[in-house]
């Protein structure tokens, strides 16, 4: 929005989406970073279309991964999950 685009506005380069610091290889051999469980669940929750096929993952596998993350974090960090 243009009204927030002022010289006095300060850049806030922090994100709640974080990685574990572990560098991995992607399916196609590129460099990637492993996300922590909270970040992975957050990104999956805002982008998941239930049972929708994606390029690298079937809809059922994606839904299973989502349910697994919810179960893990509900036990490990119930207040964040809620």
mmCIF file of C-alpha atoms in Angstrom, residues 2-3 18 22 29-30 34 37 40 43 46 49-51 57 59 61 70-71 73 76-78 80:
data_model
loop_
_atom_site.group_PDB
_atom_site.id
_atom_site.type_symbol
_atom_site.label_atom_id
_atom_site.label_comp_id
_atom_site.label_asym_id
_atom_site.label_seq_id
_atom_site.Cartn_x
_atom_site.Cartn_y
_atom_site.Cartn_z
ATOM 1 C CA UNK A 2 1.416 3.335 -1.054
ATOM 2 C CA UNK A 3 0.554 5.195 2.132
ATOM 3 C CA UNK A 18 12.857 -20.339 10.340
ATOM 4 C CA UNK A 22 20.775 -27.816 8.151
ATOM 5 C CA UNK A 29 19.785 -31.490 -6.674
ATOM 6 C CA UNK A 30 19.601 -27.820 -5.721
ATOM 7 C CA UNK A 34 15.391 -27.800 6.350
ATOM 8 C CA UNK A 37 8.387 -28.179 12.547
ATOM 9 C CA UNK A 40 6.726 -26.232 8.141
ATOM 10 C CA UNK A 43 3.513 -22.752 5.655
ATOM 11 C CA UNK A 46 -1.657 -21.458 4.752
ATOM 12 C CA UNK A 49 -5.487 -27.223 -0.623
ATOM 13 C CA UNK A 50 -6.818 -30.493 0.768
ATOM 14 C CA UNK A 51 -6.160 -33.522 -1.470
ATOM 15 C CA UNK A 57 3.862 -34.604 -3.641
ATOM 16 C CA UNK A 59 -2.513 -34.898 -2.239
ATOM 17 C CA UNK A 61 0.899 -37.623 1.128
ATOM 18 C CA UNK A 70 -0.325 -31.301 13.889
ATOM 19 C CA UNK A 71 -0.149 -34.434 16.064
ATOM 20 C CA UNK A 73 3.241 -30.235 17.692
ATOM 21 C CA UNK A 76 5.388 -30.995 21.880
ATOM 22 C CA UNK A 77 4.008 -27.438 22.027
ATOM 23 C CA UNK A 78 0.243 -27.364 22.719
ATOM 24 C CA UNK A 80 1.633 -22.747 20.048
#
